Amino acid sequence: MPSDLAKKKAAKKKEAAKARQRTKKPDDVNEESEQPEPQRNGLTVFVSQLDLTKELDEFELRKTEARAVTGVLASHPNSTDVHISSLSLTFHGQELLADTSLELNSGRRYGLIGLNGTGKSMLLSAIGHREIPIPEHIDIYHLTREMAPSEKTALQCVMEVDEQRIMLEKEAERLAHEDSECEKLMELYERLEELDADKAEMRASRILHGLGFSAAMQQKKLKDFSGGWRMRVALARAQVLNLDQPDQPICCSRFKRILVLISHSQDFLNGVCTNIIHLHQRKLKYYTGNYDQYVKTREELEENQMKRFNWEQDQIAHMKNYIARFGHGSAKLARQAQSKEKTLQKMVASGLTERVVNDKTLSFYFPPCGKIPPPVIMVQNVSFKYSDSTPHIYKNLEFGIDLDTRVALVGPNGAGKSTLLKLLMGELLPTDGMIRKHSHVKIGRYHQHLTEQLELDLSPLEYMMKCFPEIKEKEEMRKIIGRYGLTGKQQVSPIRNLSDGQKCRVCFAWLAWQNPHMLFLDEPTNHLDIETIDALAEAVNEFEGGMMLVSHDFRLIQQVAHEIWVCENQTITKWNRDILAYKEHLKSKIEKQAHDI
């Protein structure tokens, strides 16, 4: 029978459970069954993005079915480190990893890099779906995109990830209604006490606070946050974390467990990573340090490798020449020739150094767009807010854009950078004021979700032929697609079988052949490898038209932007120094905020 002390504890727990039940909002109970009606602007996006999330989950399931993974756990089953040997991975029969090893140590933050299509995202997906034999006591959270907009608050979203606590609380609540003194209920309360269930909300709040959420923001509904802030909510839910393309500079450097991320931003990799994993020629190669240290170490290793390769080739050529000249000469020379032949055989048997294989260079191309007289776009006293109940994003904006405009938009998450591009495109209408555009101007907008509009069952060649029927010859279209790094089999494979980076290249080919006068690039570097980003920067610099860029990749901004506009506090101001100075300004600002906290 339960003791008096246990009964008192149970009574307190029961009262706390009732209090939690009373504080639940009515729409929290039925939020799965009752979706809000679509409304203008914000909520329409909310509903369509929920549908899109379901489609992406189904697509991820299909990828899992087409993937085959083998590997052997080589670390101790109870270790917090992970070591998998003999790791191989195939997708639709294509070998992406072959007899390599995966080594992840607790407390380290790994940047996984490599060319588009080599299998980086596929590896993280395999880890996230536990297709690799990682011990069950190691929790895995695979983050590929921000949280979908919903009616839940940021705090609720973080708390709901604690599945064990939620299950125990529900069971305790059910038993409390049946018999408040049963032994099973007492055991549940004891287990909840061990888990510090009463402090779950405080722990979740502390995590969100560490990621920049004020107390008011923690109670804000997820549908009212920008994508960058929803990405932070997703990060707060993580324990052991796989992070695929974190397009926002979230606080990964504070993560103390195991972090594996894919990013093609050198700034991000330098600021976050303690180690680099390079996926090259179906092997995982490990480097200590951040991205800059990786580049330096790899250059030194490849230089030494080429020296060794050249020395071996010289030795082989010399021995072969000696054998050919003296193998049939005098007895003494013949013996020396035989000795050299044995030496040569031993060299070959022990394994020769391979030549360093450099990655193929890539070039993007934006066709000539022709000239149109200014002003191309005029923004006149424009204000905007998403609804009457939300604050203004912008007030009284006044500026013009011409074909010589090369602007990077920077500023905090939620300040309205992407919103501004949508206003200029006409996808959103100003609340007040007017946007005038030249009658002949064509605008090409690349955004983070453009790949989701591709027809996945078509090949890149079929898709482009369908979009541009004026190009009749397949060989001509093959040449066009080839300029964007898609060659051979990639051009005729279904788009669904391509990597995210390769899908982005299809989008850039499609965008370029729209022949726009203005390029609006909203986070264009997501999923592109560093070599492709450099090719994109070169193509943008050669482009005859105007450009507006939203990016967290300071390196790209430095390469292509002539002006920097800061979106903040409902307005836009010109930054009169370069992007590196702005980066230092941000760093000082963040350090001050951290000090104030």
XYZ file of C-alpha atoms in Angstrom:
597
model
C 0.000 0.000 0.000
C 1.203 3.539 -0.653
C 2.581 5.458 2.330
C 1.032 8.700 3.628
C 3.949 10.637 2.131
C 3.371 9.010 -1.259
C -0.336 9.863 -1.027
C 0.470 13.508 -0.306
C 2.856 13.598 -3.269
C 0.206 11.992 -5.454
C -2.373 14.558 -4.378
C -0.016 17.391 -5.284
C 0.790 15.815 -8.646
C -2.901 15.286 -9.363
C -3.713 18.901 -8.541
C -0.853 20.066 -10.785
C -2.190 17.905 -13.625
C -5.652 19.427 -13.205
C -4.140 22.920 -13.224
C -2.333 22.156 -16.465
C -5.583 20.852 -17.947
C -7.439 24.058 -16.949
C -4.792 26.281 -18.556
C -4.964 24.497 -21.934
C -6.495 26.618 -24.677
C -9.676 25.233 -26.270
C -8.208 25.271 -29.770
C -5.179 23.297 -28.568
C -7.403 20.253 -28.038
C -8.774 20.091 -31.567
C -6.032 21.798 -33.549
C -5.403 18.673 -35.636
C -9.044 18.469 -36.784
C -9.912 22.143 -37.091
C -7.627 23.994 -39.480
C -8.217 27.743 -39.757
C -9.899 29.044 -42.881
C -7.496 30.414 -45.519
C -7.215 34.204 -45.459
C -5.309 36.795 -47.455
C -1.497 36.701 -47.356
C -0.143 35.036 -44.199
C -2.671 32.274 -43.471
C -2.907 31.123 -47.086
C 0.802 30.393 -46.898
C 0.216 28.564 -43.595
C -2.285 26.098 -45.098
C -0.326 25.480 -48.311
C 2.902 24.943 -46.374
C 1.218 22.280 -44.222
C 0.224 20.443 -47.411
C 3.750 20.895 -48.732
C 5.208 19.449 -45.518
C 3.104 16.298 -45.972
C 4.289 15.984 -49.581
C 7.918 16.360 -48.505
C 7.477 13.694 -45.812
C 6.042 11.288 -48.415
C 8.942 12.096 -50.754
C 11.418 11.405 -47.941
C 9.747 8.032 -47.375
C 10.145 7.127 -51.061
C 13.839 8.048 -50.878
C 14.247 5.775 -47.852
C 12.758 2.862 -49.785
C 15.234 3.424 -52.661
C 18.244 3.518 -50.328
C 20.379 0.593 -49.135
C 22.807 1.012 -46.216
C 25.217 -1.431 -44.582
C 27.640 -0.867 -41.712
C 29.001 -2.370 -38.485
C 28.956 -0.719 -35.050
C 32.610 -0.567 -33.961
C 32.252 1.618 -30.842
C 31.119 0.336 -27.416
C 27.309 -0.076 -27.323
C 27.070 2.213 -24.265
C 29.451 4.877 -25.563
C 28.285 8.408 -26.363
C 30.640 8.343 -29.368
C 29.680 6.698 -32.660
C 32.061 4.630 -34.799
C 30.637 2.703 -37.767
C 33.024 0.647 -39.912
C 32.515 -0.887 -43.385
C 29.868 1.727 -44.186
C 28.341 1.577 -47.676
C 25.342 3.433 -49.107
C 23.566 3.086 -52.445
C 20.629 5.010 -53.909
C 18.717 3.622 -56.889
C 21.668 1.293 -57.426
C 24.247 4.114 -57.518
C 27.045 3.655 -54.975
C 27.514 6.851 -52.938
C 29.658 5.453 -50.088
C 31.883 2.388 -50.394
C 33.521 0.605 -47.435
C 34.264 3.764 -45.466
C 33.924 4.638 -41.766
C 31.721 7.069 -39.839
C 33.313 8.526 -36.704
C 31.374 11.004 -34.541
C 32.622 11.996 -31.089
C 30.554 13.590 -28.351
C 31.086 17.326 -27.983
C 32.298 17.778 -31.574
C 30.585 19.782 -34.322
C 31.147 18.330 -37.796
C 30.749 20.098 -41.116
C 29.975 17.589 -43.887
C 31.159 18.935 -47.249
C 31.503 17.678 -50.813
C 30.260 18.315 -54.329
C 26.537 18.337 -55.135
C 25.262 14.832 -55.785
C 27.961 12.971 -53.847
C 25.506 11.832 -51.128
C 25.832 14.249 -48.186
C 22.101 14.696 -47.543
C 21.554 11.002 -48.228
C 24.028 10.115 -45.461
C 22.337 12.420 -42.940
C 18.934 11.056 -43.918
C 20.194 7.497 -43.371
C 21.471 8.501 -39.917
C 18.189 10.273 -39.118
C 16.117 7.224 -40.114
C 18.392 4.910 -38.078
C 19.364 2.878 -41.130
C 22.900 2.986 -39.703
C 23.398 0.857 -36.532
C 23.652 3.695 -34.003
C 22.808 2.568 -30.407
C 19.228 3.255 -29.283
C 20.337 5.236 -26.214
C 21.659 7.963 -28.555
C 18.738 10.183 -29.548
C 18.848 11.513 -33.114
C 17.119 14.597 -34.470
C 17.356 15.132 -38.244
C 16.555 18.727 -39.154
C 16.102 19.423 -42.876
C 13.785 22.434 -42.792
C 12.124 24.866 -40.432
C 9.044 23.908 -38.409
C 5.844 24.143 -40.442
C 3.589 27.105 -39.524
C 0.922 26.114 -36.993
C -1.327 27.448 -34.244
C 1.020 26.103 -31.557
C 3.294 28.471 -29.679
C 7.073 28.206 -29.850
C 7.115 26.962 -26.243
C 4.512 24.264 -26.948
C 6.489 23.021 -29.947
C 9.627 22.562 -27.875
C 7.827 20.893 -24.965
C 5.981 18.379 -27.154
C 9.227 16.785 -28.342
C 9.656 15.232 -24.854
C 7.638 12.150 -25.808
C 8.348 10.112 -22.681
C 7.160 12.861 -20.316
C 4.006 13.483 -22.375
C 3.159 9.764 -22.475
C 3.620 9.405 -18.703
C 1.550 12.522 -17.972
C -1.332 11.298 -20.165
C -1.290 7.865 -18.523
C -1.172 9.431 -15.042
C -4.080 11.709 -15.927
C -6.129 8.713 -17.123
C -5.406 6.641 -14.006
C -6.093 9.597 -11.702
C -9.688 9.716 -12.947
C -10.100 5.968 -12.273
C -8.307 5.476 -8.957
C -6.246 8.210 -7.319
C -4.520 5.757 -4.946
C -3.567 2.854 -7.238
C 0.015 1.605 -7.072
C 0.594 2.070 -10.832
C -0.290 5.765 -10.507
C 2.195 6.191 -7.658
C 4.911 4.632 -9.808
C 4.092 7.019 -12.661
C 4.312 10.014 -10.332
C 7.677 8.801 -9.040
C 8.939 8.434 -12.621
C 7.687 11.923 -13.523
C 9.464 13.271 -10.466
C 12.699 11.595 -11.603
C 12.280 13.286 -15.000
C 11.723 16.677 -13.336
C 8.445 16.928 -15.269
C 7.363 19.986 -13.279
C 10.390 21.841 -14.648
C 9.857 20.842 -18.303
C 8.374 24.202 -19.244
C 11.193 26.062 -17.506
C 13.813 23.960 -19.340
C 12.129 24.553 -22.706
C 11.882 28.267 -21.979
C 15.579 28.430 -21.082
C 16.546 26.725 -24.370
C 14.427 29.148 -26.408
C 15.833 32.107 -24.480
C 19.338 30.938 -25.376
C 18.308 31.009 -29.054
C 17.082 34.604 -28.856
C 13.385 34.198 -27.930
C 11.978 36.723 -25.466
C 9.220 35.648 -23.053
C 6.599 37.228 -25.338
C 8.010 35.512 -28.439
C 7.827 32.116 -26.713
C 4.031 32.536 -26.470
C 3.712 33.633 -30.108
C 2.116 31.212 -32.594
C 4.448 29.461 -34.984
C 2.541 30.665 -38.055
C 3.442 34.251 -37.115
C 7.221 33.647 -37.257
C 9.494 33.946 -40.287
C 11.268 30.850 -41.621
C 14.459 31.786 -39.776
C 12.736 31.889 -36.393
C 10.868 28.637 -37.112
C 14.267 27.073 -37.859
C 15.376 28.124 -34.363
C 12.318 26.408 -32.864
C 13.292 23.230 -34.716
C 16.829 23.542 -33.340
C 15.513 23.923 -29.778
C 13.810 20.522 -30.122
C 17.055 18.724 -30.906
C 19.162 16.459 -28.699
C 21.761 14.738 -30.908
C 21.353 16.792 -34.046
C 21.814 16.311 -37.762
C 21.468 19.678 -39.454
C 20.962 19.727 -43.248
C 21.410 23.145 -44.858
C 20.886 25.504 -41.896
C 20.314 28.655 -43.940
C 20.118 30.890 -40.878
C 23.119 31.708 -38.629
C 21.523 30.060 -35.590
C 23.478 29.390 -32.432
C 24.969 26.005 -33.380
C 28.277 26.900 -31.721
C 26.514 26.461 -28.352
C 25.574 22.853 -29.128
C 27.432 20.525 -26.729
C 26.513 17.017 -27.906
C 27.085 15.729 -31.469
C 26.320 18.067 -34.348
C 26.595 17.087 -38.008
C 25.668 19.800 -40.477
C 25.757 20.412 -44.209
C 26.500 23.996 -45.129
C 28.190 25.648 -48.077
C 28.796 28.920 -46.259
C 32.461 29.249 -45.369
C 31.612 31.810 -42.672
C 29.155 29.396 -41.074
C 31.559 26.444 -41.211
C 34.361 28.564 -39.758
C 32.213 29.903 -36.928
C 30.597 26.624 -35.880
C 32.643 23.542 -36.790
C 35.357 21.855 -34.742
C 35.882 19.204 -37.454
C 35.294 18.787 -41.193
C 34.208 15.569 -42.949
C 34.945 15.622 -46.692
C 32.896 13.205 -48.820
C 35.135 12.575 -51.812
C 35.245 9.635 -54.209
C 32.807 7.626 -52.042
C 34.970 7.917 -48.913
C 34.635 10.015 -45.736
C 37.864 11.874 -44.934
C 38.289 13.588 -41.553
C 40.021 16.880 -40.756
C 40.496 18.631 -37.418
C 39.544 22.307 -37.233
C 37.152 24.613 -39.073
C 36.805 25.138 -42.831
C 39.850 27.396 -43.262
C 42.015 24.897 -41.384
C 40.598 22.105 -43.564
C 41.549 23.983 -46.752
C 45.091 24.559 -45.488
C 45.534 20.949 -44.317
C 44.084 19.501 -47.529
C 46.359 21.668 -49.699
C 49.413 20.492 -47.744
C 48.342 16.832 -47.939
C 47.632 17.031 -51.671
C 50.944 18.785 -52.312
C 52.777 15.997 -50.459
C 50.662 13.387 -52.251
C 51.631 14.791 -55.660
C 55.302 14.890 -54.659
C 55.071 11.230 -53.625
C 53.157 10.363 -56.825
C 55.741 12.075 -59.065
C 58.642 10.411 -57.211
C 57.040 6.961 -57.595
C 56.332 7.519 -61.292
C 59.958 8.605 -61.846
C 61.186 5.473 -60.030
C 58.864 3.233 -62.054
C 59.928 4.808 -65.348
C 63.621 4.478 -64.422
C 63.268 0.803 -63.407
C 61.223 -0.107 -66.490
C 63.805 1.558 -68.704
C 66.672 -0.300 -66.936
C 64.838 -3.653 -67.243
C 64.150 -3.069 -70.950
C 67.803 -2.139 -71.655
C 69.678 -4.712 -69.589
C 67.249 -7.580 -68.985
C 68.842 -9.608 -71.742
C 72.438 -8.369 -71.352
C 75.369 -9.864 -69.433
C 74.695 -12.100 -66.437
C 75.566 -9.322 -63.986
C 73.313 -6.745 -65.674
C 70.538 -9.303 -66.057
C 70.643 -10.049 -62.293
C 70.441 -6.308 -61.549
C 67.504 -6.017 -63.952
C 65.740 -8.935 -62.215
C 66.348 -7.271 -58.836
C 64.781 -4.036 -60.086
C 61.832 -5.986 -61.513
C 61.197 -7.526 -58.062
C 61.452 -4.082 -56.467
C 58.924 -2.765 -58.987
C 56.530 -5.646 -58.277
C 56.757 -4.968 -54.521
C 55.996 -1.262 -55.080
C 52.898 -2.113 -57.114
C 51.774 -4.808 -54.645
C 52.087 -2.471 -51.645
C 49.923 0.143 -53.385
C 50.954 3.155 -55.407
C 50.093 6.742 -54.549
C 47.164 8.028 -56.604
C 47.285 11.262 -58.587
C 45.301 14.106 -56.984
C 42.060 14.439 -58.940
C 40.785 18.006 -59.101
C 37.046 18.634 -59.291
C 35.676 19.813 -62.620
C 35.295 23.575 -62.999
C 31.747 24.847 -63.447
C 30.290 27.904 -65.168
C 26.812 29.423 -64.906
C 25.375 31.724 -67.552
C 22.667 34.401 -67.674
C 21.872 35.389 -71.307
C 21.916 39.075 -72.390
C 18.690 40.761 -71.279
C 18.741 43.912 -73.406
C 18.337 47.478 -72.187
C 15.257 49.256 -70.868
C 15.323 52.914 -69.800
C 15.152 53.864 -66.106
C 13.319 53.943 -63.817
C 12.783 50.181 -63.911
C 11.033 49.917 -60.519
C 9.893 52.841 -58.353
C 8.777 52.374 -54.733
C 6.695 55.359 -53.629
C 5.730 55.867 -49.971
C 5.069 52.133 -49.502
C 3.940 50.662 -46.187
C 3.068 47.031 -45.572
C 1.663 44.763 -42.876
C 0.212 41.272 -43.219
C -3.060 42.013 -41.425
C -4.778 44.677 -39.351
C -3.824 42.832 -36.164
C -0.083 42.626 -36.936
C 2.494 45.443 -36.822
C 3.906 47.067 -39.937
C 6.846 45.332 -41.581
C 7.663 48.536 -43.501
C 6.567 52.162 -43.326
C 6.926 54.883 -45.970
C 9.578 53.257 -48.185
C 10.981 55.377 -51.038
C 13.608 54.074 -53.476
C 14.254 53.102 -57.098
C 15.871 50.118 -58.836
C 17.554 50.107 -62.256
C 19.531 47.641 -64.378
C 22.786 48.709 -62.721
C 21.449 47.959 -59.210
C 23.485 45.350 -57.307
C 22.052 45.315 -53.774
C 22.323 42.851 -50.882
C 19.505 42.971 -48.313
C 20.636 42.147 -44.780
C 19.021 42.344 -41.363
C 17.589 40.190 -38.570
C 15.198 37.294 -39.147
C 11.630 38.521 -39.559
C 12.671 42.038 -40.604
C 11.043 41.592 -44.029
C 13.838 40.886 -46.521
C 11.922 38.191 -48.418
C 8.725 40.207 -47.960
C 10.312 43.125 -49.808
C 11.154 40.927 -52.805
C 7.570 39.619 -52.862
C 6.268 43.196 -52.831
C 8.517 44.139 -55.747
C 7.412 41.014 -57.637
C 3.741 41.822 -57.063
C 3.131 38.655 -55.027
C 2.115 40.909 -52.118
C 0.292 44.245 -52.362
C 1.338 47.323 -50.351
C -0.955 48.328 -47.506
C -0.317 51.944 -48.528
C 1.650 53.602 -51.323
C 2.504 52.383 -54.807
C 5.108 50.306 -56.654
C 5.555 51.274 -60.332
C 7.319 48.906 -62.748
C 8.431 49.440 -66.342
C 5.903 47.795 -68.652
C 8.558 45.591 -70.315
C 10.597 44.555 -67.281
C 10.967 40.814 -66.633
C 11.975 39.709 -63.143
C 13.409 36.287 -62.321
C 13.076 35.344 -58.657
C 15.000 32.463 -57.131
C 13.738 31.508 -53.682
C 14.324 28.771 -51.133
C 11.323 26.652 -52.166
C 11.611 26.940 -55.952
C 12.753 23.319 -56.287
C 9.402 22.205 -54.867
C 7.736 23.429 -58.084
C 9.736 21.056 -60.300
C 7.949 18.115 -61.958
C 9.769 15.296 -60.229
C 8.807 12.529 -62.650
C 10.395 14.367 -65.599
C 14.116 14.440 -66.317
C 15.902 17.835 -66.425
C 16.018 17.502 -70.214
C 12.280 16.760 -70.479
C 11.404 19.516 -68.019
C 13.414 22.176 -69.853
C 12.092 21.052 -73.268
C 8.561 21.375 -71.862
C 9.230 24.849 -70.385
C 10.965 26.160 -73.518
C 9.243 24.536 -76.539
C 10.901 27.045 -78.879
C 14.137 25.038 -78.436
C 13.442 22.063 -80.716
C 16.743 20.176 -80.692
C 17.572 18.001 -77.672
C 21.303 18.425 -78.239
C 20.955 22.202 -78.006
C 19.045 21.855 -74.723
C 21.642 19.391 -73.427
C 24.335 22.036 -73.985
C 22.249 24.616 -72.108
C 21.672 22.314 -69.128
C 25.321 21.263 -69.175
C 26.364 24.855 -68.437
C 24.761 24.464 -65.012
C 26.737 21.385 -64.006
C 24.272 18.676 -65.072
C 25.865 16.286 -67.539
C 25.353 12.825 -69.018
C 23.060 10.571 -67.004
C 21.971 13.408 -64.694
C 20.203 15.115 -67.615
C 17.962 12.110 -68.329
C 17.371 10.778 -64.784
C 14.053 11.655 -63.073
C 14.417 14.919 -61.152
C 13.270 13.145 -57.973
C 16.486 11.070 -58.075
C 18.743 14.149 -58.146
C 20.325 15.652 -55.048
C 18.990 18.930 -53.652
C 21.970 20.776 -55.132
C 21.364 19.276 -58.574
C 17.680 20.264 -58.389
C 18.811 23.821 -57.627
C 20.911 23.762 -60.800
C 17.822 22.792 -62.824
C 16.053 25.799 -61.279
C 18.912 28.135 -62.192
C 18.883 26.858 -65.778
C 15.116 27.466 -65.919
C 15.474 30.918 -64.333
C 18.284 32.029 -66.649
C 16.388 31.055 -69.797
C 13.411 33.163 -68.711
C 15.793 35.925 -69.843
C 15.017 38.355 -66.975
C 16.135 41.989 -66.708
C 16.297 41.738 -62.901
C 17.452 38.851 -60.703
C 15.897 38.562 -57.239
C 17.947 35.917 -55.401
C 16.504 34.820 -52.041
C 19.015 32.559 -50.246
C 20.389 31.167 -53.531
C 23.306 29.298 -51.942
C 21.199 26.757 -50.035
C 22.186 23.266 -51.243
C 24.887 24.598 -53.614
C 28.459 23.470 -53.008
C 31.173 26.098 -52.656
C 32.469 25.602 -56.215
C 28.948 26.146 -57.593
C 28.490 29.273 -55.460
C 31.674 30.713 -56.971
C 30.361 29.907 -60.476
C 27.062 31.631 -59.619
C 28.914 34.721 -58.358
C 30.943 34.929 -61.555
C 27.787 34.627 -63.699
C 25.991 37.329 -61.679
C 28.961 39.673 -62.109
C 28.827 39.145 -65.889
C 25.028 39.586 -66.018
C 23.881 42.761 -67.814
C 20.799 43.366 -65.653
C 20.083 44.331 -62.055
C 20.227 42.150 -58.958
C 18.802 42.093 -55.435
C 20.187 39.451 -53.079
C 19.009 38.075 -49.737
C 21.689 35.852 -48.246
C 23.427 34.939 -45.004
C 26.511 34.025 -47.036
C 28.747 37.050 -46.459
C 31.308 35.672 -48.891
C 28.785 35.729 -51.752
C 27.647 39.225 -50.767
C 31.255 40.400 -50.866
C 31.638 38.905 -54.361
C 28.539 40.382 -56.055
C 26.990 43.299 -54.120
C 27.794 46.961 -54.817
C 25.466 48.229 -52.070
C 24.218 46.847 -48.766
C 20.757 47.771 -47.496
C 19.807 46.983 -43.888
C 16.160 45.970 -43.331
C 15.303 46.759 -39.717
C 12.826 48.709 -37.584
C 10.202 48.989 -40.369
C 12.548 50.742 -42.775
C 15.563 50.298 -45.064
C 18.864 52.119 -44.566
C 22.001 52.012 -46.679
C 25.116 50.593 -45.007
C 28.004 52.809 -46.081
C 30.777 50.315 -45.368
C 31.524 46.830 -46.731
C 29.950 43.533 -45.682
C 32.925 42.568 -43.498
C 32.374 45.711 -41.435
C 28.689 44.812 -41.154
C 29.685 41.326 -39.990
C 31.845 42.839 -37.234
C 28.973 45.171 -36.333
C 26.660 42.154 -35.940
C 29.244 40.295 -33.868
C 29.598 43.225 -31.461
C 25.824 43.541 -31.222
C 25.373 39.840 -30.386
C 28.168 39.944 -27.787
C 26.521 42.962 -26.141
C 23.139 41.197 -26.040
C 24.748 38.096 -24.524
C 26.485 40.255 -21.910
C 23.202 41.997 -21.035
C 21.499 38.615 -20.572
